[in-house]
Amino acid sequence: MPTLLAVPNFSEGRDQLLIDRVRGQFAAGAELLDSHSDIVHNRTVLTLAGEPGRLGEALARGAGACTISIDMRRRAGAHPCIGALDVCPVVWLQPGDRDAAREAALAVARALATEGIPVFLYGEMASDEERRERAHFRAGGLARLRARMAAGELHPDLGPDEPHPSAGATLVTARAPLAAFNVVLEGADIELGREIAAKLRESGGGPAGVRALAIDLGDAGIQISTNVHDPVAVPLAALIERIRELGGPGGARPVSGELVGLAPEAALEGYPADVPIAGFDAERHLIERRLSR
């Protein structure tokens, strides 16, 4: 049986007791490789590993815990989201395991739909090109999603035609490993940060597969939050170099990085020593090394 990963993102990063309770449900039956919570984003990202069947069961249990524990009507945070369990990608590590990952993702989607939560399939599982990007569903947040669904503009792939009253909706896909990577800038305000993020994205002329947004961390500075969809082709060193080029004319420079979850070993090749990654441990945060343990 292949080993798959899953990277559920749920919309709570502040209440430690709640985080522990939800995380425990996801980890029952799957191996918890990493847990990353962020107070400003108000979000927790888990990395789980397991065989397809047991992993799917663990994700269904965790999804149920999110539905019970997280009320989107009271949720606030910097990261855009539309649901208690906001995103649930299943990750294949070998190309031959792609179909198994897709089946596991669909099993989770069906379980969510049964609980009255609309599910939108994105990425390579999207029903059309427009629905590939998460931003297509997140634009304007849950309130805007609710209005679009009520108007008949947007229909889920599975589940009801309106968001769950408290749990909202969930985005589901199957994909290859990516790198979720945040970079803190010195010498930038939020306007410059947004300009840098816009030009860093693939859609703004940046490297292929890069998604980015700027977040104001207050006294901690401006953060460029990215997803690099192919971190082998676009290693994090190339991302840092591009941010230097974009920020330099405005007096901004990258001073630290943060890896959210795990990344392929190739993503860190040639990474510059002058932009340290907070808390990084190669044995814990590189997929190949973590699984070999």
JSON list of N, CA and C in Angstrom, two decimals, residues 198-225:
[
{"chain": "A", "resi": 198, "resn": "ALA", "atom": "N", "xyz": [1.99, 40.82, -5.50]},
{"chain": "A", "resi": 198, "resn": "ALA", "atom": "CA", "xyz": [1.31, 40.79, -6.81]},
{"chain": "A", "resi": 198, "resn": "ALA", "atom": "C", "xyz": [2.29, 40.41, -7.92]},
{"chain": "A", "resi": 199, "resn": "LYS", "atom": "N", "xyz": [3.50, 40.94, -7.86]},
{"chain": "A", "resi": 199, "resn": "LYS", "atom": "CA", "xyz": [4.49, 40.67, -8.90]},
{"chain": "A", "resi": 199, "resn": "LYS", "atom": "C", "xyz": [5.19, 39.33, -8.70]},
{"chain": "A", "resi": 200, "resn": "LEU", "atom": "N", "xyz": [5.13, 38.80, -7.48]},
{"chain": "A", "resi": 200, "resn": "LEU", "atom": "CA", "xyz": [5.73, 37.51, -7.19]},
{"chain": "A", "resi": 200, "resn": "LEU", "atom": "C", "xyz": [4.87, 36.37, -7.71]},
{"chain": "A", "resi": 201, "resn": "ARG", "atom": "N", "xyz": [3.56, 36.57, -7.78]},
{"chain": "A", "resi": 201, "resn": "ARG", "atom": "CA", "xyz": [2.65, 35.53, -8.24]},
{"chain": "A", "resi": 201, "resn": "ARG", "atom": "C", "xyz": [2.90, 35.19, -9.71]},
{"chain": "A", "resi": 202, "resn": "GLU", "atom": "N", "xyz": [2.61, 33.96, -10.04]},
{"chain": "A", "resi": 202, "resn": "GLU", "atom": "CA", "xyz": [2.68, 33.56, -11.45]},
{"chain": "A", "resi": 202, "resn": "GLU", "atom": "C", "xyz": [1.80, 34.46, -12.30]},
{"chain": "A", "resi": 203, "resn": "SER", "atom": "N", "xyz": [0.61, 34.79, -11.79]},
{"chain": "A", "resi": 203, "resn": "SER", "atom": "CA", "xyz": [-0.32, 35.62, -12.56]},
{"chain": "A", "resi": 203, "resn": "SER", "atom": "C", "xyz": [0.19, 37.04, -12.76]},
{"chain": "A", "resi": 204, "resn": "GLY", "atom": "N", "xyz": [1.17, 37.46, -11.94]},
{"chain": "A", "resi": 204, "resn": "GLY", "atom": "CA", "xyz": [1.74, 38.80, -12.07]},
{"chain": "A", "resi": 204, "resn": "GLY", "atom": "C", "xyz": [3.10, 38.82, -12.74]},
{"chain": "A", "resi": 205, "resn": "GLY", "atom": "N", "xyz": [3.46, 37.70, -13.35]},
{"chain": "A", "resi": 205, "resn": "GLY", "atom": "CA", "xyz": [4.75, 37.62, -14.03]},
{"chain": "A", "resi": 205, "resn": "GLY", "atom": "C", "xyz": [5.84, 36.93, -13.23]},
{"chain": "A", "resi": 206, "resn": "GLY", "atom": "N", "xyz": [5.50, 36.40, -12.05]},
{"chain": "A", "resi": 206, "resn": "GLY", "atom": "CA", "xyz": [6.48, 35.72, -11.21]},
{"chain": "A", "resi": 206, "resn": "GLY", "atom": "C", "xyz": [6.72, 34.29, -11.65]},
{"chain": "A", "resi": 207, "resn": "PRO", "atom": "N", "xyz": [7.49, 33.52, -10.89]},
{"chain": "A", "resi": 207, "resn": "PRO", "atom": "CA", "xyz": [7.80, 32.14, -11.25]},
{"chain": "A", "resi": 207, "resn": "PRO", "atom": "C", "xyz": [6.55, 31.27, -11.36]},
{"chain": "A", "resi": 208, "resn": "ALA", "atom": "N", "xyz": [6.62, 30.26, -12.18]},
{"chain": "A", "resi": 208, "resn": "ALA", "atom": "CA", "xyz": [5.49, 29.37, -12.41]},
{"chain": "A", "resi": 208, "resn": "ALA", "atom": "C", "xyz": [5.06, 28.70, -11.10]},
{"chain": "A", "resi": 209, "resn": "GLY", "atom": "N", "xyz": [3.74, 28.66, -10.88]},
{"chain": "A", "resi": 209, "resn": "GLY", "atom": "CA", "xyz": [3.20, 27.94, -9.74]},
{"chain": "A", "resi": 209, "resn": "GLY", "atom": "C", "xyz": [3.28, 28.66, -8.41]},
{"chain": "A", "resi": 210, "resn": "VAL", "atom": "N", "xyz": [3.66, 29.94, -8.41]},
{"chain": "A", "resi": 210, "resn": "VAL", "atom": "CA", "xyz": [3.77, 30.67, -7.16]},
{"chain": "A", "resi": 210, "resn": "VAL", "atom": "C", "xyz": [2.49, 31.46, -6.90]},
{"chain": "A", "resi": 211, "resn": "ARG", "atom": "N", "xyz": [1.96, 31.31, -5.69]},
{"chain": "A", "resi": 211, "resn": "ARG", "atom": "CA", "xyz": [0.81, 32.09, -5.22]},
{"chain": "A", "resi": 211, "resn": "ARG", "atom": "C", "xyz": [1.31, 32.89, -4.02]},
{"chain": "A", "resi": 212, "resn": "ALA", "atom": "N", "xyz": [0.90, 34.13, -3.88]},
{"chain": "A", "resi": 212, "resn": "ALA", "atom": "CA", "xyz": [1.44, 34.98, -2.81]},
{"chain": "A", "resi": 212, "resn": "ALA", "atom": "C", "xyz": [0.43, 36.03, -2.37]},
{"chain": "A", "resi": 213, "resn": "LEU", "atom": "N", "xyz": [0.48, 36.38, -1.10]},
{"chain": "A", "resi": 213, "resn": "LEU", "atom": "CA", "xyz": [-0.30, 37.50, -0.57]},
{"chain": "A", "resi": 213, "resn": "LEU", "atom": "C", "xyz": [0.50, 38.16, 0.54]},
{"chain": "A", "resi": 214, "resn": "ALA", "atom": "N", "xyz": [0.23, 39.43, 0.77]},
{"chain": "A", "resi": 214, "resn": "ALA", "atom": "CA", "xyz": [0.92, 40.20, 1.81]},
{"chain": "A", "resi": 214, "resn": "ALA", "atom": "C", "xyz": [0.04, 40.29, 3.05]},
{"chain": "A", "resi": 215, "resn": "ILE", "atom": "N", "xyz": [0.65, 40.12, 4.21]},
{"chain": "A", "resi": 215, "resn": "ILE", "atom": "CA", "xyz": [-0.07, 40.18, 5.48]},
{"chain": "A", "resi": 215, "resn": "ILE", "atom": "C", "xyz": [0.68, 41.10, 6.43]},
{"chain": "A", "resi": 216, "resn": "ASP", "atom": "N", "xyz": [-0.04, 42.00, 7.05]},
{"chain": "A", "resi": 216, "resn": "ASP", "atom": "CA", "xyz": [0.53, 42.93, 8.02]},
{"chain": "A", "resi": 216, "resn": "ASP", "atom": "C", "xyz": [0.61, 42.25, 9.39]},
{"chain": "A", "resi": 217, "resn": "LEU", "atom": "N", "xyz": [1.82, 42.03, 9.87]},
{"chain": "A", "resi": 217, "resn": "LEU", "atom": "CA", "xyz": [2.02, 41.38, 11.16]},
{"chain": "A", "resi": 217, "resn": "LEU", "atom": "C", "xyz": [2.15, 42.38, 12.31]},
{"chain": "A", "resi": 218, "resn": "GLY", "atom": "N", "xyz": [1.85, 43.63, 12.03]},
{"chain": "A", "resi": 218, "resn": "GLY", "atom": "CA", "xyz": [1.99, 44.65, 13.07]},
{"chain": "A", "resi": 218, "resn": "GLY", "atom": "C", "xyz": [3.45, 44.95, 13.33]},
{"chain": "A", "resi": 219, "resn": "ASP", "atom": "N", "xyz": [3.84, 44.93, 14.60]},
{"chain": "A", "resi": 219, "resn": "ASP", "atom": "CA", "xyz": [5.22, 45.26, 14.96]},
{"chain": "A", "resi": 219, "resn": "ASP", "atom": "C", "xyz": [6.24, 44.27, 14.38]},
{"chain": "A", "resi": 220, "resn": "ALA", "atom": "N", "xyz": [5.77, 43.09, 14.00]},
{"chain": "A", "resi": 220, "resn": "ALA", "atom": "CA", "xyz": [6.69, 42.07, 13.46]},
{"chain": "A", "resi": 220, "resn": "ALA", "atom": "C", "xyz": [7.03, 42.31, 12.00]},
{"chain": "A", "resi": 221, "resn": "GLY", "atom": "N", "xyz": [6.36, 43.26, 11.35]},
{"chain": "A", "resi": 221, "resn": "GLY", "atom": "CA", "xyz": [6.69, 43.58, 9.96]},
{"chain": "A", "resi": 221, "resn": "GLY", "atom": "C", "xyz": [5.64, 43.11, 8.98]},
{"chain": "A", "resi": 222, "resn": "ILE", "atom": "N", "xyz": [6.04, 43.06, 7.72]},
{"chain": "A", "resi": 222, "resn": "ILE", "atom": "CA", "xyz": [5.16, 42.62, 6.64]},
{"chain": "A", "resi": 222, "resn": "ILE", "atom": "C", "xyz": [5.59, 41.23, 6.20]},
{"chain": "A", "resi": 223, "resn": "GLN", "atom": "N", "xyz": [4.63, 40.35, 6.08]},
{"chain": "A", "resi": 223, "resn": "GLN", "atom": "CA", "xyz": [4.91, 38.98, 5.67]},
{"chain": "A", "resi": 223, "resn": "GLN", "atom": "C", "xyz": [4.39, 38.75, 4.25]},
{"chain": "A", "resi": 224, "resn": "ILE", "atom": "N", "xyz": [5.21, 38.10, 3.43]},
{"chain": "A", "resi": 224, "resn": "ILE", "atom": "CA", "xyz": [4.76, 37.61, 2.14]},
{"chain": "A", "resi": 224, "resn": "ILE", "atom": "C", "xyz": [4.50, 36.12, 2.32]},
{"chain": "A", "resi": 225, "resn": "SER", "atom": "N", "xyz": [3.24, 35.74, 2.27]},
{"chain": "A", "resi": 225, "resn": "SER", "atom": "CA", "xyz": [2.84, 34.35, 2.47]},
{"chain": "A", "resi": 225, "resn": "SER", "atom": "C", "xyz": [2.68, 33.69, 1.10]}
]
